[in-house]
Coordinates of C-alpha atoms in Angstrom, one line a residue:
M1 CA 25.2 -4.3 -15.0
E2 CA 22.9 -2.6 -18.0
L3 CA 19.8 -2.8 -17.4
E4 CA 16.6 -2.5 -20.1
S5 CA 12.9 -1.7 -18.3
I6 CA 10.2 -3.4 -20.1
Q7 CA 8.1 -3.5 -17.8
K8 CA 6.9 -0.3 -14.6
N9 CA 4.1 -0.3 -11.9
M10 CA 3.8 2.1 -9.0
N11 CA 1.8 2.3 -6.2
V12 CA 2.1 5.4 -2.7
T13 CA 1.5 5.4 1.1
T14 CA 2.6 7.8 3.7
L15 CA 3.8 6.8 7.1
N16 CA 5.0 10.1 10.0
G17 CA 4.9 12.6 7.3
E18 CA 6.5 10.8 4.9
M19 CA 5.8 10.1 1.6
I20 CA 6.2 6.6 -0.3
T21 CA 6.7 5.8 -3.5
F22 CA 7.4 2.0 -5.3
I23 CA 7.7 1.2 -8.6
M24 CA 8.1 -2.4 -9.4
S25 CA 9.6 -2.7 -13.4
K26 CA 10.8 -6.3 -14.8
K27 CA 13.8 -5.5 -16.3
K28 CA 16.5 -7.8 -19.0
H29 CA 19.5 -8.6 -18.3
Q30 CA 22.0 -8.5 -21.1
S31 CA 22.3 -12.2 -20.5
G32 CA 18.6 -12.5 -22.0
K33 CA 17.2 -13.3 -17.9
S34 CA 14.6 -11.2 -16.2
V35 CA 14.1 -10.2 -12.6
T36 CA 12.0 -8.5 -11.1
V37 CA 13.1 -4.9 -9.7
L38 CA 10.7 -2.9 -6.9
Q39 CA 11.9 -0.2 -6.6
F40 CA 10.7 2.4 -3.0
Q41 CA 12.0 6.6 -1.8
R42 CA 11.3 8.0 0.8
M43 CA 10.4 11.2 0.7
M44 CA 9.4 14.7 3.2
F45 CA 7.7 17.7 2.4
D46 CA 8.9 21.2 2.5
S47 CA 7.1 24.0 2.2
E48 CA 9.7 26.8 1.5
S49 CA 9.8 25.0 -2.6
G50 CA 6.1 23.8 -2.2
N51 CA 8.0 20.2 -3.0
F52 CA 8.9 16.4 -2.3
M53 CA 12.0 16.1 -2.0
K54 CA 13.8 12.7 -1.3
K55 CA 15.3 11.3 1.8
F56 CA 16.3 7.8 0.8
A57 CA 16.3 6.1 -2.3
G58 CA 16.5 1.4 -1.9
T59 CA 15.8 -0.8 -4.5
Y60 CA 14.2 -5.0 -3.8
I61 CA 14.7 -7.8 -5.8
T62 CA 12.6 -10.5 -6.4
N63 CA 13.3 -14.1 -7.9
R64 CA 10.0 -16.2 -8.8
K65 CA 9.8 -15.9 -12.7
S66 CA 5.7 -15.5 -14.0
S67 CA 4.9 -14.3 -16.6
S68 CA 3.6 -10.9 -15.1
S69 CA 3.7 -9.2 -12.0
Q70 CA 2.0 -5.9 -10.7
I71 CA 1.3 -4.2 -7.7
I72 CA -2.3 -4.8 -5.8
A73 CA -2.2 -3.7 -1.9
C74 CA 0.2 -1.3 -0.9
S75 CA -0.6 0.8 3.0
C76 CA 0.8 0.5 6.1
A77 CA 0.0 -2.2 9.1
I78 CA 1.0 -3.7 11.8
D79 CA 3.9 -5.7 12.4
S80 CA 2.5 -7.8 16.0
R81 CA 6.2 -8.4 16.3
T82 CA 7.1 -5.7 17.1
G83 CA 4.7 -3.3 17.2
Q84 CA 5.7 -1.3 14.7
N85 CA 3.6 0.2 11.2
C86 CA 4.6 -1.0 8.7
P87 CA 4.5 -0.4 5.0
C88 CA 3.0 -3.5 3.5
I89 CA 3.8 -4.0 -0.5
L90 CA 2.0 -6.8 -1.8
L91 CA 3.2 -8.4 -5.2
K92 CA 0.8 -10.6 -8.2
M93 CA 3.1 -12.6 -10.1
H94 CA 1.5 -14.4 -12.9
K95 CA 2.9 -17.7 -13.2
K96 CA 2.4 -20.6 -15.8
H97 CA -1.3 -23.2 -15.7
S98 CA -3.3 -20.4 -14.7
K99 CA -2.1 -20.3 -10.8
F100 CA -1.1 -16.3 -9.6
G101 CA 1.1 -16.5 -6.7
Y102 CA 1.2 -13.4 -4.0
I103 CA 4.3 -12.1 -1.7
L104 CA 3.8 -9.4 0.5
L105 CA 6.8 -7.4 1.5
L106 CA 7.3 -5.2 5.0
L107 CA 9.5 -1.8 4.7
H108 CA 11.8 -1.3 8.1
N109 CA 13.3 2.0 9.4
S110 CA 16.7 0.7 8.6
N111 CA 15.1 0.3 5.0
E112 CA 15.9 -3.1 5.5
I113 CA 12.2 -4.7 2.9
E114 CA 11.4 -7.9 4.1
H115 CA 10.0 -11.1 2.2
H116 CA 6.8 -12.1 5.0
L117 CA 4.7 -14.5 3.7
D118 CA 4.1 -16.1 0.6
F119 CA 0.7 -17.5 -1.0
E120 CA -1.1 -19.3 -3.9
L121 CA -4.2 -19.1 -6.0
D122 CA -5.8 -21.2 -8.8
Y123 CA -7.7 -17.9 -8.9
E124 CA -6.7 -14.2 -9.2
I125 CA -7.9 -11.5 -6.4
K126 CA -10.3 -8.9 -8.7
E127 CA -12.0 -7.7 -6.2
K128 CA -10.5 -5.1 -3.2
L129 CA -8.2 -6.4 -0.5
T130 CA -7.1 -5.2 2.7
L131 CA -4.5 -5.3 4.7
L132 CA -5.1 -5.7 9.1
T133 CA -2.0 -6.0 11.8
G134 CA 0.2 -8.6 11.4
P135 CA -0.1 -8.0 8.6
S136 CA -2.9 -10.1 7.8
V137 CA -4.3 -10.3 4.5
Y138 CA -8.7 -9.7 3.8
W139 CA -10.5 -11.5 1.5
N140 CA -13.5 -12.2 -0.6
C141 CA -13.9 -15.0 -3.4
G142 CA -17.3 -15.0 -4.4
N143 CA -19.8 -15.3 -0.8
H144 CA -16.8 -15.6 1.5
I145 CA -14.2 -14.1 3.0
L146 CA -10.2 -15.3 3.1
H147 CA -7.0 -14.8 5.3
I148 CA -4.1 -15.4 5.7
S149 CA 0.2 -14.3 7.6
L150 CA 2.2 -16.3 10.0
Q151 CA -0.1 -17.2 12.7
T152 CA -2.1 -18.8 11.0
N153 CA -0.4 -20.9 9.0
G154 CA -2.0 -20.7 5.6
I155 CA -5.5 -19.5 3.6
L156 CA -8.6 -20.1 7.2
N157 CA -12.0 -19.6 5.5
I158 CA -14.4 -17.4 7.7
P159 CA -17.7 -20.1 8.2
I160 CA -20.3 -17.6 7.1
S161 CA -21.6 -17.0 3.9
F162 CA -22.2 -12.7 2.6
T163 CA -24.1 -11.4 -0.5
A164 CA -22.2 -8.5 -0.3
V165 CA -19.0 -7.9 2.0
I166 CA -18.9 -4.0 2.6
W167 CA -16.2 -3.7 5.4
I168 CA -13.4 -5.7 7.2
G169 CA -11.1 -3.9 9.5
E170 CA -10.3 -3.5 12.6
I171 CA -12.7 -1.9 16.1
S172 CA -11.0 -0.4 19.4
D173 CA -10.3 -3.2 21.2
G174 CA -8.5 -4.6 18.7
D175 CA -10.6 -7.6 17.3
V176 CA -11.8 -7.9 13.4
V177 CA -14.9 -7.2 11.6
T178 CA -16.4 -8.1 9.4
L179 CA -19.9 -6.5 7.9
G180 CA -21.5 -8.0 5.1
A181 CA -25.5 -8.4 3.8
R182 CA -26.7 -11.6 3.7
K183 CA -29.8 -13.4 3.1
A184 CA -32.7 -13.1 5.9
A185 CA -35.4 -15.7 6.7
G186 CA -38.1 -13.4 8.4
P187 CA -38.3 -14.0 12.3
V188 CA -42.5 -14.0 11.9
K189 CA -44.2 -15.9 10.8
N190 CA -46.8 -15.4 7.3
Y191 CA -50.0 -15.7 8.5
D192 CA -48.4 -13.0 11.2
S193 CA -50.6 -9.7 10.4
A194 CA -49.0 -8.1 11.7
V195 CA -46.1 -7.8 9.5
T196 CA -45.7 -4.9 7.3
K197 CA -45.0 -5.0 3.3
A198 CA -42.3 -2.8 4.3
D199 CA -40.7 -5.8 7.1
K200 CA -40.9 -8.5 4.9
Q201 CA -39.0 -6.1 2.3
I202 CA -36.5 -4.8 5.1
W203 CA -36.3 -9.6 6.5
G204 CA -35.8 -9.6 3.0
S205 CA -31.7 -8.7 3.7
E206 CA -30.4 -8.4 6.9
F207 CA -26.9 -6.9 7.8
V208 CA -24.5 -9.7 10.4
T209 CA -21.1 -8.7 11.9
Y210 CA -18.4 -11.5 12.2
S211 CA -15.6 -11.4 15.1
I212 CA -12.8 -13.3 13.1
K213 CA -10.5 -13.0 16.5
K214 CA -14.1 -14.6 18.1
K215 CA -14.7 -17.3 15.6
T216 CA -18.3 -15.6 16.4
M217 CA -21.2 -13.6 15.2
C218 CA -21.1 -10.0 16.8
S219 CA -24.3 -7.9 18.6
H220 CA -23.7 -4.6 17.2
H221 CA -26.2 -3.0 15.2
L222 CA -24.2 -0.4 13.4
I223 CA -27.0 0.3 10.3
P224 CA -29.9 -0.3 9.8
N225 CA -31.5 -3.3 8.2
A226 CA -33.4 -1.5 5.5
Y227 CA -30.5 0.0 4.6
S228 CA -28.5 -3.3 4.1
T229 CA -29.6 -3.0 0.2
V230 CA -28.4 -0.4 -0.7
V231 CA -25.3 0.7 1.3
T232 CA -22.1 -0.4 -0.7
H233 CA -19.1 1.6 1.2
I234 CA -18.6 2.3 4.6
L235 CA -16.3 3.5 7.1
I236 CA -16.5 3.3 11.0
C237 CA -16.1 6.2 13.4
T238 CA -17.0 5.3 16.5
L239 CA -16.9 2.2 18.0
N240 CA -17.4 1.7 21.4
D241 CA -18.7 -0.6 24.5
T242 CA -18.8 2.3 27.7
D243 CA -21.1 1.1 30.0
S244 CA -22.7 -1.5 28.5
Q245 CA -24.0 0.7 25.7
L246 CA -22.4 0.6 22.2
K247 CA -21.7 4.7 20.6
T248 CA -21.4 4.4 16.6
T249 CA -21.2 6.6 14.2
V250 CA -20.5 5.5 10.3
I251 CA -20.2 6.9 8.0
A252 CA -22.0 4.7 4.3
I253 CA -22.0 5.4 0.1
T254 CA -25.7 3.8 -1.5
C255 CA -25.8 2.9 -4.5
K256 CA -28.5 5.7 -4.2
H257 CA -25.1 8.0 -4.5
Q258 CA -25.6 9.5 -1.2
L259 CA -23.5 9.8 2.0
V260 CA -25.2 9.0 4.8
M261 CA -24.4 9.4 8.6
F262 CA -25.9 6.9 11.5
E263 CA -25.3 7.2 15.2
N264 CA -26.1 5.0 17.8
C265 CA -28.0 2.5 14.3
H266 CA -29.9 5.8 13.9
P267 CA -30.0 7.6 10.3
M268 CA -28.8 11.3 10.8
N269 CA -27.8 13.2 7.6
V270 CA -27.3 12.6 4.0
C271 CA -25.7 14.1 1.3
Q272 CA -26.7 13.7 -2.3
L273 CA -22.7 12.8 -4.2
P274 CA -21.4 15.5 -7.8
F275 CA -20.8 11.3 -8.6
E276 CA -21.8 7.8 -9.6
D277 CA -19.0 5.0 -8.9
A278 CA -18.4 6.0 -5.0
C279 CA -16.4 3.2 -4.1
E280 CA -14.1 4.5 -0.5
I281 CA -14.5 6.8 2.7
K282 CA -11.0 8.8 3.8
M283 CA -12.0 11.4 7.3
V284 CA -10.1 13.8 8.3
A285 CA -9.3 16.6 11.3
T286 CA -8.0 18.8 9.9
G287 CA -8.2 20.2 13.1
R288 CA -10.4 22.7 13.3
E289 CA -13.1 21.2 15.3
N290 CA -14.3 20.4 11.3
H291 CA -13.9 17.2 10.1
L292 CA -14.4 16.3 6.4
F293 CA -15.1 13.3 4.6
L294 CA -13.4 12.4 1.8
V295 CA -15.5 10.5 -1.7
T296 CA -13.5 9.3 -3.9
S297 CA -14.8 7.1 -7.8
G298 CA -13.4 5.2 -10.0
A299 CA -13.5 6.9 -12.2
G300 CA -11.0 9.4 -9.9
T301 CA -13.5 12.1 -9.4
V302 CA -13.1 12.9 -5.2
C303 CA -15.2 14.8 -3.3
A304 CA -14.9 16.3 0.1
V305 CA -18.1 16.3 2.5
S306 CA -18.1 19.2 5.4
K307 CA -19.2 16.9 8.3
E308 CA -20.1 20.7 10.6
N309 CA -22.4 21.5 7.3
W310 CA -22.5 18.0 5.5
Q311 CA -23.1 19.6 2.2
V312 CA -20.3 18.5 -0.7
V313 CA -17.2 22.0 -0.1
S314 CA -14.5 20.9 -3.0
V315 CA -14.6 18.7 -5.8
W316 CA -11.6 16.8 -7.6
Q317 CA -11.0 15.2 -11.2
D318 CA -8.3 12.9 -12.2
V319 CA -7.3 11.6 -8.9
W320 CA -5.0 9.1 -9.0
S321 CA -4.1 8.0 -5.4
V322 CA -5.9 10.1 -2.2
Q323 CA -3.3 9.8 1.0
L324 CA -3.9 11.5 4.8
D325 CA -1.1 12.5 6.4
D326 CA 0.7 15.6 8.5
F327 CA 2.9 16.1 5.9
L328 CA 3.7 19.9 7.5
G329 CA 4.4 18.1 11.4
V330 CA 1.8 21.5 12.1
G331 CA -0.4 18.1 14.1
T332 CA -2.2 18.5 12.0
E333 CA -3.6 16.2 9.0
Q334 CA -3.5 17.8 4.9
M335 CA -4.7 15.7 2.0
L336 CA -2.5 15.1 -1.3
L337 CA -4.0 14.5 -4.1
L338 CA -2.5 12.9 -6.1
S339 CA -2.8 13.3 -11.2
R340 CA -3.7 10.5 -12.4
G341 CA -1.7 11.5 -15.2
T342 CA 1.2 9.9 -12.5
Y343 CA 3.8 7.3 -14.4
T344 CA 6.4 7.8 -12.6
I345 CA 7.9 9.5 -8.8
E346 CA 9.0 12.2 -10.8
D347 CA 5.8 12.3 -12.0
C348 CA 4.5 12.4 -8.6
L349 CA 6.5 15.7 -7.6
K350 CA 5.1 17.5 -10.9
N351 CA 1.8 16.8 -10.2
F352 CA -0.4 16.5 -7.0
I353 CA -2.0 19.0 -4.8
L354 CA -1.8 19.1 -0.3
T355 CA -4.6 21.3 1.6
D356 CA -6.4 20.7 4.1
L357 CA -8.8 23.2 2.3
G358 CA -8.3 26.4 5.3
E359 CA -4.7 27.3 6.1
F360 CA -2.6 25.1 4.2
N361 CA -2.5 24.6 0.4
Y362 CA 0.0 23.5 -3.0
S363 CA -0.7 23.1 -5.6
V364 CA 0.7 22.4 -8.7
S365 CA -0.4 22.0 -12.1
Y366 CA -3.9 20.8 -10.0
S367 CA -7.4 21.2 -11.8
L368 CA -10.1 22.7 -9.1
L369 CA -13.6 22.3 -10.4
F370 CA -15.1 24.4 -7.8

């Protein structure tokens, strides 16, 4: 059967040192009928050649009709039925009459792709969504957070609204928690002379944490309310409740282009970022008693901030994807940065950098700023 490719879409994730790439193509058969084909490859890094080598390749065909389709999320999540970590791919299928269909696929260790669940919306998910244990799909629409999994028997709406959703994720006890900002009424009357102008500004907005599994507000205080109007993204590094005492470490991006570390709800370190539109934080454990925080901008610039001295130590530009894993099998993590010029699997192999900014550095046609 001869196929003609008319549309492509690509994404990548990693698991157990493997780089797993997905390319979706809408292809036309000689008969004129279109089929959507998802191609995937598992690749391992070969340190001798300095390149990724193909380990397995496969395809999956979906017969769902749509005028357009694309991969909108690709990451690993725990399959609650087996306890195994699996690559998950969420597809968006644009249907007629402004309907949008979403299909969640799982890639198993057997290299079989499972059609896990699907759902339909009257609107397009445009803001960032999150894939968590289940797998479950979480997204926000306006001021509300919605989620779906096989266990929910449909789409559920969290009964609390936010002016901004900052973070959705899992904490150490397996609970799913969301952190958002909302307007606050203030705890005291206006005639109370003890209320300062700064207090009123703080009470104008507040952080709220909500437990999705427990269906209740949480008492966790991760970031002072004074930051509720400036924090845009966070990474929770530590959240442990030991002997009735909560220990937290949170890294936050602010609209002032800063990276701030909070320990037990107190600001400890501030670093000025070298770009404006920071949108994601990841932490790398390099194994040298130091951690790096990778901050990505919407324009494709990435910087590495050292936890040890809280300074920017490297900057890269034109980055399409940042992946963290032990690609070298040495027991610590390395960073894999793929170029924005990547449109095929072959491009991935020609233009990347793999490094821990220390002992291990592999680079192919990449540009380091400083």
